[in-house]
Amino acid sequence: MPEGPALASSPVTASGVQPAIAVKGLAKRVADAAGELTILHEVDFTVQKAETLAIVGASGSGKSTLLGLLAGLDTPSAGTVVLDGVDIYALDEDGRAALRKEKLGFVFQSFQLLAHLTAVENVMLPLELAGVAGAREKAEAMLARVGLSSRLKHYPKYLSGGEQQRVALARAFVSEPPLLFADEPTGSLDAATGEAVIQLMFELNRQHGSTLVLVTHDQAMAARCGRTITIAAGRLV
């Protein structure tokens, strides 16, 4: 693993402010029966600090692939991503994992809670991995903020879908990361529960001042963001 994060060429805006996210020529290609399939063509865009951005597009358009590449969960065929001044693809896999632990919260459509941990233990996990003191107290306080004070000791299988997603939100926000990514965060929820989760996500985002990037097919959710980009057949349109 490198001794420290590799610094990128420090892309800046016209005002001289470094963006939270800078995407440069990012592409993803995979081999298939026909030879090669391009999932994501070369894309370029920036996201400013504290901005809220929605990535929208039809199923199979490449938006979830893009989000995974932004988070360093996959590797691109070309191009790179600079998060908070760090070129994440100049790092090895361990380096990217360390960067995610420090700077990034991620909310998955399928919640991705650990079944053998209680709600509070799931939320404690990123704090414990980071060596943060008082992990239990911080986790309990965050679960209280999402309305789950009475469910601290419940395992995921005993929580409803909406409750599981609120635990996932609490886990993503508890370490107060500067970046938050969400992949179809209400895709597994009914309309009423999804609306409550959306309101909570944006409320927590405003309170923490983080940069929010979410993938959604829900135009109403996208409209709540400050900016929207659309992907079709792997291209920005």
Short mmCIF file of N, CA, C and O in Angstrom, two decimals, residues 54-161:
data_model
loop_
_atom_site.label_atom_id
_atom_site.label_comp_id
_atom_site.label_asym_id
_atom_site.label_seq_id
_atom_site.Cartn_x
_atom_site.Cartn_y
_atom_site.Cartn_z
N ALA A 54 -27.86 14.42 -8.70
CA ALA A 54 -28.58 13.19 -9.05
C ALA A 54 -28.07 12.68 -10.39
O ALA A 54 -27.91 13.46 -11.34
N ILE A 55 -27.81 11.39 -10.46
CA ILE A 55 -27.46 10.72 -11.72
C ILE A 55 -28.67 9.89 -12.12
O ILE A 55 -29.06 8.97 -11.39
N VAL A 56 -29.28 10.22 -13.24
CA VAL A 56 -30.51 9.55 -13.65
C VAL A 56 -30.30 8.86 -15.00
O VAL A 56 -29.39 9.19 -15.75
N GLY A 57 -31.18 7.91 -15.27
CA GLY A 57 -31.12 7.18 -16.54
C GLY A 57 -31.91 5.90 -16.41
O GLY A 57 -32.24 5.45 -15.32
N ALA A 58 -32.19 5.30 -17.54
CA ALA A 58 -32.95 4.05 -17.57
C ALA A 58 -32.11 2.91 -17.01
O ALA A 58 -30.89 3.01 -16.88
N SER A 59 -32.78 1.80 -16.67
CA SER A 59 -32.05 0.61 -16.23
C SER A 59 -31.08 0.18 -17.31
O SER A 59 -31.41 0.17 -18.50
N GLY A 60 -29.84 -0.16 -16.91
CA GLY A 60 -28.84 -0.58 -17.87
C GLY A 60 -28.12 0.55 -18.56
O GLY A 60 -27.30 0.31 -19.45
N SER A 61 -28.37 1.79 -18.14
CA SER A 61 -27.74 2.94 -18.80
C SER A 61 -26.30 3.15 -18.37
O SER A 61 -25.55 3.87 -19.04
N GLY A 62 -25.90 2.55 -17.24
CA GLY A 62 -24.53 2.70 -16.76
C GLY A 62 -24.40 3.57 -15.52
O GLY A 62 -23.30 3.79 -15.03
N LYS A 63 -25.53 4.02 -14.97
CA LYS A 63 -25.44 4.95 -13.84
C LYS A 63 -24.90 4.29 -12.57
O LYS A 63 -24.10 4.91 -11.84
N SER A 64 -25.30 3.07 -12.27
CA SER A 64 -24.77 2.39 -11.08
C SER A 64 -23.30 2.02 -11.27
O SER A 64 -22.51 2.07 -10.32
N THR A 65 -22.92 1.67 -12.51
CA THR A 65 -21.50 1.44 -12.81
C THR A 65 -20.70 2.69 -12.54
O THR A 65 -19.62 2.64 -11.93
N LEU A 66 -21.22 3.83 -12.96
CA LEU A 66 -20.54 5.11 -12.72
C LEU A 66 -20.37 5.37 -11.23
O LEU A 66 -19.29 5.74 -10.77
N LEU A 67 -21.42 5.15 -10.45
CA LEU A 67 -21.33 5.41 -9.02
C LEU A 67 -20.30 4.49 -8.36
O LEU A 67 -19.53 4.93 -7.50
N GLY A 68 -20.28 3.22 -8.77
CA GLY A 68 -19.29 2.30 -8.23
C GLY A 68 -17.87 2.73 -8.55
O GLY A 68 -16.96 2.61 -7.71
N LEU A 69 -17.66 3.28 -9.74
CA LEU A 69 -16.34 3.78 -10.11
C LEU A 69 -15.99 5.04 -9.32
O LEU A 69 -14.83 5.23 -8.92
N LEU A 70 -16.96 5.90 -9.07
CA LEU A 70 -16.71 7.10 -8.27
C LEU A 70 -16.24 6.72 -6.87
O LEU A 70 -15.43 7.43 -6.26
N ALA A 71 -16.77 5.60 -6.35
CA ALA A 71 -16.43 5.17 -5.00
C ALA A 71 -15.20 4.27 -4.96
O ALA A 71 -14.77 3.88 -3.87
N GLY A 72 -14.65 3.95 -6.11
CA GLY A 72 -13.49 3.06 -6.13
C GLY A 72 -13.84 1.62 -5.82
O GLY A 72 -12.98 0.84 -5.43
N LEU A 73 -15.11 1.24 -6.01
CA LEU A 73 -15.53 -0.13 -5.77
C LEU A 73 -15.24 -1.04 -6.97
O LEU A 73 -15.33 -2.26 -6.88
N ASP A 74 -14.91 -0.42 -8.10
CA ASP A 74 -14.55 -1.14 -9.32
C ASP A 74 -13.39 -0.36 -9.93
O ASP A 74 -13.06 0.74 -9.47
N THR A 75 -12.76 -0.89 -10.95
CA THR A 75 -11.67 -0.18 -11.61
C THR A 75 -12.07 0.16 -13.04
O THR A 75 -12.70 -0.65 -13.72
N PRO A 76 -11.71 1.35 -13.51
CA PRO A 76 -12.10 1.77 -14.85
C PRO A 76 -11.18 1.19 -15.92
O PRO A 76 -10.06 0.77 -15.64
N SER A 77 -11.66 1.19 -17.16
CA SER A 77 -10.83 0.82 -18.30
C SER A 77 -9.99 1.99 -18.76
O SER A 77 -8.94 1.81 -19.38
N ALA A 78 -10.46 3.20 -18.47
CA ALA A 78 -9.73 4.42 -18.82
C ALA A 78 -10.20 5.53 -17.89
O ALA A 78 -11.28 5.46 -17.31
N GLY A 79 -9.36 6.54 -17.77
CA GLY A 79 -9.74 7.70 -16.97
C GLY A 79 -9.52 7.52 -15.49
O GLY A 79 -9.03 6.49 -15.03
N THR A 80 -9.93 8.53 -14.75
CA THR A 80 -9.75 8.47 -13.30
C THR A 80 -10.77 9.34 -12.59
O THR A 80 -11.53 10.08 -13.21
N VAL A 81 -10.76 9.23 -11.26
CA VAL A 81 -11.65 10.00 -10.38
C VAL A 81 -10.79 10.63 -9.29
O VAL A 81 -9.96 9.94 -8.67
N VAL A 82 -10.97 11.91 -9.07
CA VAL A 82 -10.26 12.61 -8.01
C VAL A 82 -11.28 12.98 -6.94
O VAL A 82 -12.21 13.74 -7.20
N LEU A 83 -11.12 12.40 -5.74
CA LEU A 83 -12.01 12.69 -4.62
C LEU A 83 -11.28 13.57 -3.62
O LEU A 83 -10.26 13.15 -3.06
N ASP A 84 -11.79 14.77 -3.43
CA ASP A 84 -11.22 15.67 -2.43
C ASP A 84 -9.71 15.81 -2.63
O ASP A 84 -8.94 15.81 -1.67
N GLY A 85 -9.29 15.92 -3.89
CA GLY A 85 -7.89 16.14 -4.20
C GLY A 85 -7.05 14.89 -4.35
O GLY A 85 -5.86 14.98 -4.63
N VAL A 86 -7.63 13.72 -4.16
CA VAL A 86 -6.88 12.46 -4.22
C VAL A 86 -7.30 11.66 -5.46
O VAL A 86 -8.49 11.37 -5.64
N ASP A 87 -6.34 11.34 -6.31
CA ASP A 87 -6.59 10.49 -7.48
C ASP A 87 -6.74 9.06 -6.99
O ASP A 87 -5.76 8.40 -6.65
N ILE A 88 -7.97 8.56 -6.93
CA ILE A 88 -8.19 7.27 -6.27
C ILE A 88 -7.61 6.11 -7.06
O ILE A 88 -7.32 5.06 -6.48
N TYR A 89 -7.45 6.26 -8.37
CA TYR A 89 -6.90 5.16 -9.15
C TYR A 89 -5.38 5.23 -9.28
O TYR A 89 -4.78 4.42 -9.98
N ALA A 90 -4.77 6.18 -8.55
CA ALA A 90 -3.33 6.14 -8.34
C ALA A 90 -3.01 5.33 -7.09
O ALA A 90 -1.84 5.08 -6.79
N LEU A 91 -4.07 4.93 -6.37
CA LEU A 91 -3.92 4.11 -5.17
C LEU A 91 -4.16 2.64 -5.50
O LEU A 91 -4.85 2.33 -6.47
N ASP A 92 -3.61 1.75 -4.68
CA ASP A 92 -3.94 0.35 -4.83
C ASP A 92 -5.27 0.07 -4.11
O ASP A 92 -5.89 0.98 -3.55
N GLU A 93 -5.71 -1.17 -4.13
CA GLU A 93 -7.01 -1.51 -3.56
C GLU A 93 -7.09 -1.18 -2.07
O GLU A 93 -8.11 -0.66 -1.59
N ASP A 94 -6.01 -1.46 -1.34
CA ASP A 94 -5.99 -1.13 0.08
C ASP A 94 -6.06 0.38 0.30
O ASP A 94 -6.71 0.86 1.23
N GLY A 95 -5.37 1.11 -0.55
CA GLY A 95 -5.39 2.57 -0.44
C GLY A 95 -6.77 3.14 -0.69
O GLY A 95 -7.21 4.06 0.00
N ARG A 96 -7.47 2.57 -1.68
CA ARG A 96 -8.83 3.03 -1.95
C ARG A 96 -9.76 2.69 -0.80
O ARG A 96 -10.66 3.49 -0.45
N ALA A 97 -9.58 1.52 -0.21
CA ALA A 97 -10.41 1.15 0.95
C ALA A 97 -10.17 2.11 2.11
O ALA A 97 -11.11 2.51 2.80
N ALA A 98 -8.92 2.48 2.33
CA ALA A 98 -8.61 3.42 3.41
C ALA A 98 -9.22 4.79 3.13
O ALA A 98 -9.73 5.45 4.05
N LEU A 99 -9.20 5.21 1.88
CA LEU A 99 -9.80 6.49 1.53
C LEU A 99 -11.30 6.47 1.74
O LEU A 99 -11.89 7.43 2.24
N ARG A 100 -11.95 5.36 1.34
CA ARG A 100 -13.40 5.26 1.55
C ARG A 100 -13.73 5.35 3.03
O ARG A 100 -14.70 6.00 3.43
N LYS A 101 -12.94 4.67 3.84
CA LYS A 101 -13.18 4.68 5.29
C LYS A 101 -13.10 6.09 5.85
O LYS A 101 -13.86 6.46 6.74
N GLU A 102 -12.20 6.90 5.29
CA GLU A 102 -11.97 8.25 5.80
C GLU A 102 -12.96 9.27 5.26
O GLU A 102 -13.39 10.16 5.98
N LYS A 103 -13.33 9.14 3.98
CA LYS A 103 -14.03 10.23 3.32
C LYS A 103 -15.44 9.92 2.82
O LYS A 103 -16.15 10.83 2.42
N LEU A 104 -15.84 8.65 2.82
CA LEU A 104 -17.03 8.29 2.05
C LEU A 104 -18.04 7.48 2.85
O LEU A 104 -17.69 6.53 3.54
N GLY A 105 -19.31 7.88 2.74
CA GLY A 105 -20.41 7.06 3.21
C GLY A 105 -21.17 6.55 2.00
O GLY A 105 -21.30 7.26 1.00
N PHE A 106 -21.68 5.31 2.07
CA PHE A 106 -22.35 4.71 0.91
C PHE A 106 -23.66 4.08 1.37
O PHE A 106 -23.67 3.31 2.32
N VAL A 107 -24.76 4.43 0.70
CA VAL A 107 -26.07 3.87 1.01
C VAL A 107 -26.50 3.01 -0.19
O VAL A 107 -26.59 3.51 -1.31
N PHE A 108 -26.73 1.72 0.07
CA PHE A 108 -27.08 0.78 -0.99
C PHE A 108 -28.59 0.55 -1.02
O PHE A 108 -29.27 0.61 0.01
N GLN A 109 -29.10 0.23 -2.21
CA GLN A 109 -30.52 -0.11 -2.34
C GLN A 109 -30.87 -1.32 -1.49
O GLN A 109 -31.94 -1.38 -0.88
N SER A 110 -29.94 -2.29 -1.42
CA SER A 110 -30.21 -3.52 -0.68
C SER A 110 -29.74 -3.46 0.78
O SER A 110 -29.59 -4.49 1.43
N PHE A 111 -29.49 -2.24 1.26
CA PHE A 111 -29.15 -1.95 2.66
C PHE A 111 -27.74 -2.39 3.05
O PHE A 111 -27.01 -1.65 3.68
N GLN A 112 -27.37 -3.65 2.71
CA GLN A 112 -26.03 -4.16 3.00
C GLN A 112 -25.69 -4.12 4.50
O GLN A 112 -24.56 -3.82 4.89
N LEU A 113 -26.69 -4.40 5.33
CA LEU A 113 -26.42 -4.52 6.76
C LEU A 113 -25.87 -5.91 7.06
O LEU A 113 -26.18 -6.88 6.36
N LEU A 114 -25.04 -6.02 8.08
CA LEU A 114 -24.50 -7.31 8.47
C LEU A 114 -25.50 -8.03 9.36
O LEU A 114 -25.87 -7.53 10.43
N ALA A 115 -25.94 -9.21 8.92
CA ALA A 115 -27.05 -9.91 9.58
C ALA A 115 -26.73 -10.31 11.01
O ALA A 115 -27.64 -10.41 11.85
N HIS A 116 -25.46 -10.55 11.31
CA HIS A 116 -25.10 -11.03 12.65
C HIS A 116 -24.85 -9.89 13.64
O HIS A 116 -24.49 -10.14 14.79
N LEU A 117 -25.03 -8.65 13.19
CA LEU A 117 -24.86 -7.49 14.06
C LEU A 117 -26.20 -6.81 14.30
O LEU A 117 -27.05 -6.75 13.41
N THR A 118 -26.40 -6.29 15.50
CA THR A 118 -27.61 -5.53 15.80
C THR A 118 -27.56 -4.18 15.08
O THR A 118 -26.53 -3.81 14.49
N ALA A 119 -28.65 -3.45 15.16
CA ALA A 119 -28.71 -2.13 14.52
C ALA A 119 -27.58 -1.23 15.03
O ALA A 119 -26.85 -0.62 14.24
N VAL A 120 -27.42 -1.16 16.33
CA VAL A 120 -26.38 -0.28 16.88
C VAL A 120 -24.99 -0.78 16.52
O VAL A 120 -24.08 0.01 16.25
N GLU A 121 -24.80 -2.08 16.46
CA GLU A 121 -23.48 -2.62 16.09
C GLU A 121 -23.16 -2.35 14.63
O GLU A 121 -22.00 -2.09 14.27
N ASN A 122 -24.18 -2.40 13.75
CA ASN A 122 -23.96 -2.04 12.35
C ASN A 122 -23.51 -0.59 12.21
O ASN A 122 -22.62 -0.29 11.41
N VAL A 123 -24.12 0.29 12.98
CA VAL A 123 -23.76 1.71 12.90
C VAL A 123 -22.42 1.99 13.56
O VAL A 123 -21.66 2.86 13.13
N MET A 124 -22.10 1.21 14.59
CA MET A 124 -20.80 1.36 15.26
C MET A 124 -19.63 0.96 14.37
O MET A 124 -18.51 1.45 14.54
N LEU A 125 -19.88 0.04 13.44
CA LEU A 125 -18.80 -0.61 12.71
C LEU A 125 -17.82 0.37 12.04
O LEU A 125 -16.60 0.24 12.23
N PRO A 126 -18.30 1.36 11.25
CA PRO A 126 -17.31 2.26 10.62
C PRO A 126 -16.52 3.07 11.63
O PRO A 126 -15.35 3.39 11.39
N LEU A 127 -17.13 3.39 12.77
CA LEU A 127 -16.41 4.12 13.81
C LEU A 127 -15.32 3.25 14.43
O LEU A 127 -14.20 3.70 14.67
N GLU A 128 -15.66 1.99 14.68
CA GLU A 128 -14.68 1.08 15.27
C GLU A 128 -13.53 0.81 14.31
O GLU A 128 -12.37 0.75 14.72
N LEU A 129 -13.84 0.67 13.03
CA LEU A 129 -12.79 0.45 12.04
C LEU A 129 -11.85 1.64 11.95
O LEU A 129 -10.66 1.49 11.65
N ALA A 130 -12.40 2.83 12.20
CA ALA A 130 -11.58 4.04 12.16
C ALA A 130 -10.92 4.35 13.50
O ALA A 130 -10.18 5.33 13.61
N GLY A 131 -11.20 3.52 14.52
CA GLY A 131 -10.59 3.74 15.82
C GLY A 131 -11.14 4.94 16.57
O GLY A 131 -10.45 5.55 17.40
N VAL A 132 -12.40 5.28 16.29
CA VAL A 132 -13.02 6.45 16.94
C VAL A 132 -13.47 6.08 18.36
O VAL A 132 -14.12 5.04 18.56
N ALA A 133 -13.14 6.91 19.32
CA ALA A 133 -13.54 6.67 20.70
C ALA A 133 -15.04 6.93 20.85
O ALA A 133 -15.63 7.76 20.15
N GLY A 134 -15.67 6.22 21.79
CA GLY A 134 -17.09 6.43 22.06
C GLY A 134 -17.99 6.00 20.93
O GLY A 134 -19.04 6.62 20.69
N ALA A 135 -17.62 4.91 20.24
CA ALA A 135 -18.38 4.48 19.06
C ALA A 135 -19.83 4.15 19.40
O ALA A 135 -20.75 4.52 18.68
N ARG A 136 -20.05 3.46 20.52
CA ARG A 136 -21.42 3.08 20.87
C ARG A 136 -22.28 4.31 21.13
O ARG A 136 -23.43 4.39 20.66
N GLU A 137 -21.77 5.26 21.88
CA GLU A 137 -22.55 6.46 22.19
C GLU A 137 -22.89 7.24 20.92
O GLU A 137 -24.02 7.71 20.75
N LYS A 138 -21.93 7.37 20.01
CA LYS A 138 -22.18 8.08 18.76
C LYS A 138 -23.20 7.33 17.90
O LYS A 138 -24.08 7.95 17.29
N ALA A 139 -23.10 5.99 17.87
CA ALA A 139 -24.04 5.20 17.08
C ALA A 139 -25.45 5.30 17.64
O ALA A 139 -26.43 5.45 16.90
N GLU A 140 -25.57 5.24 18.97
CA GLU A 140 -26.88 5.36 19.59
C GLU A 140 -27.50 6.73 19.32
O GLU A 140 -28.70 6.84 19.05
N ALA A 141 -26.67 7.77 19.38
CA ALA A 141 -27.18 9.12 19.12
C ALA A 141 -27.66 9.27 17.67
O ALA A 141 -28.70 9.88 17.41
N MET A 142 -26.93 8.67 16.73
CA MET A 142 -27.33 8.76 15.33
C MET A 142 -28.61 7.96 15.07
O MET A 142 -29.50 8.41 14.33
N LEU A 143 -28.73 6.80 15.69
CA LEU A 143 -29.96 6.03 15.53
C LEU A 143 -31.15 6.76 16.15
O LEU A 143 -32.28 6.67 15.64
N ALA A 144 -30.91 7.49 17.21
CA ALA A 144 -31.98 8.30 17.80
C ALA A 144 -32.43 9.37 16.80
O ALA A 144 -33.63 9.66 16.68
N ARG A 145 -31.48 9.94 16.08
CA ARG A 145 -31.82 10.99 15.11
C ARG A 145 -32.65 10.46 13.96
O ARG A 145 -33.41 11.21 13.34
N VAL A 146 -32.53 9.15 13.65
CA VAL A 146 -33.34 8.58 12.58
C VAL A 146 -34.55 7.84 13.14
O VAL A 146 -35.21 7.09 12.43
N GLY A 147 -34.84 8.05 14.41
CA GLY A 147 -36.06 7.53 15.01
C GLY A 147 -36.03 6.07 15.38
O GLY A 147 -37.08 5.41 15.43
N LEU A 148 -34.85 5.54 15.70
CA LEU A 148 -34.75 4.11 15.99
C LEU A 148 -34.17 3.83 17.38
O LEU A 148 -33.56 2.78 17.60
N SER A 149 -34.42 4.72 18.31
CA SER A 149 -33.90 4.51 19.67
C SER A 149 -34.41 3.21 20.30
O SER A 149 -33.71 2.58 21.10
N SER A 150 -35.61 2.81 19.91
CA SER A 150 -36.20 1.60 20.51
C SER A 150 -35.78 0.32 19.79
O SER A 150 -36.20 -0.77 20.18
N ARG A 151 -34.95 0.45 18.75
CA ARG A 151 -34.60 -0.72 17.94
C ARG A 151 -33.09 -1.00 17.95
O ARG A 151 -32.58 -1.75 17.12
N LEU A 152 -32.39 -0.46 18.91
CA LEU A 152 -30.93 -0.55 18.93
C LEU A 152 -30.43 -1.99 18.91
O LEU A 152 -29.44 -2.31 18.24
N LYS A 153 -31.10 -2.88 19.65
CA LYS A 153 -30.61 -4.24 19.83
C LYS A 153 -31.26 -5.24 18.88
O LYS A 153 -31.06 -6.45 19.01
N HIS A 154 -32.02 -4.74 17.91
CA HIS A 154 -32.68 -5.62 16.96
C HIS A 154 -31.73 -5.96 15.81
O HIS A 154 -31.00 -5.11 15.31
N TYR A 155 -31.78 -7.23 15.38
CA TYR A 155 -31.01 -7.66 14.22
C TYR A 155 -31.78 -7.29 12.95
O TYR A 155 -33.01 -7.12 12.98
N PRO A 156 -31.09 -7.13 11.82
CA PRO A 156 -31.75 -6.71 10.59
C PRO A 156 -32.99 -7.51 10.22
O PRO A 156 -33.99 -6.94 9.74
N LYS A 157 -33.00 -8.83 10.46
CA LYS A 157 -34.15 -9.64 10.06
C LYS A 157 -35.41 -9.29 10.84
O LYS A 157 -36.52 -9.65 10.42
N TYR A 158 -35.27 -8.59 11.95
CA TYR A 158 -36.42 -8.18 12.74
C TYR A 158 -36.82 -6.73 12.48
O TYR A 158 -37.68 -6.19 13.17
N LEU A 159 -36.19 -6.10 11.49
CA LEU A 159 -36.50 -4.72 11.14
C LEU A 159 -37.22 -4.69 9.79
O LEU A 159 -36.95 -5.50 8.90
N SER A 160 -38.12 -3.73 9.63
CA SER A 160 -38.80 -3.56 8.35
C SER A 160 -37.81 -2.99 7.34
O SER A 160 -36.70 -2.54 7.69
N GLY A 161 -38.22 -2.97 6.06
CA GLY A 161 -37.35 -2.40 5.04
C GLY A 161 -37.00 -0.96 5.31
O GLY A 161 -35.84 -0.54 5.16
#
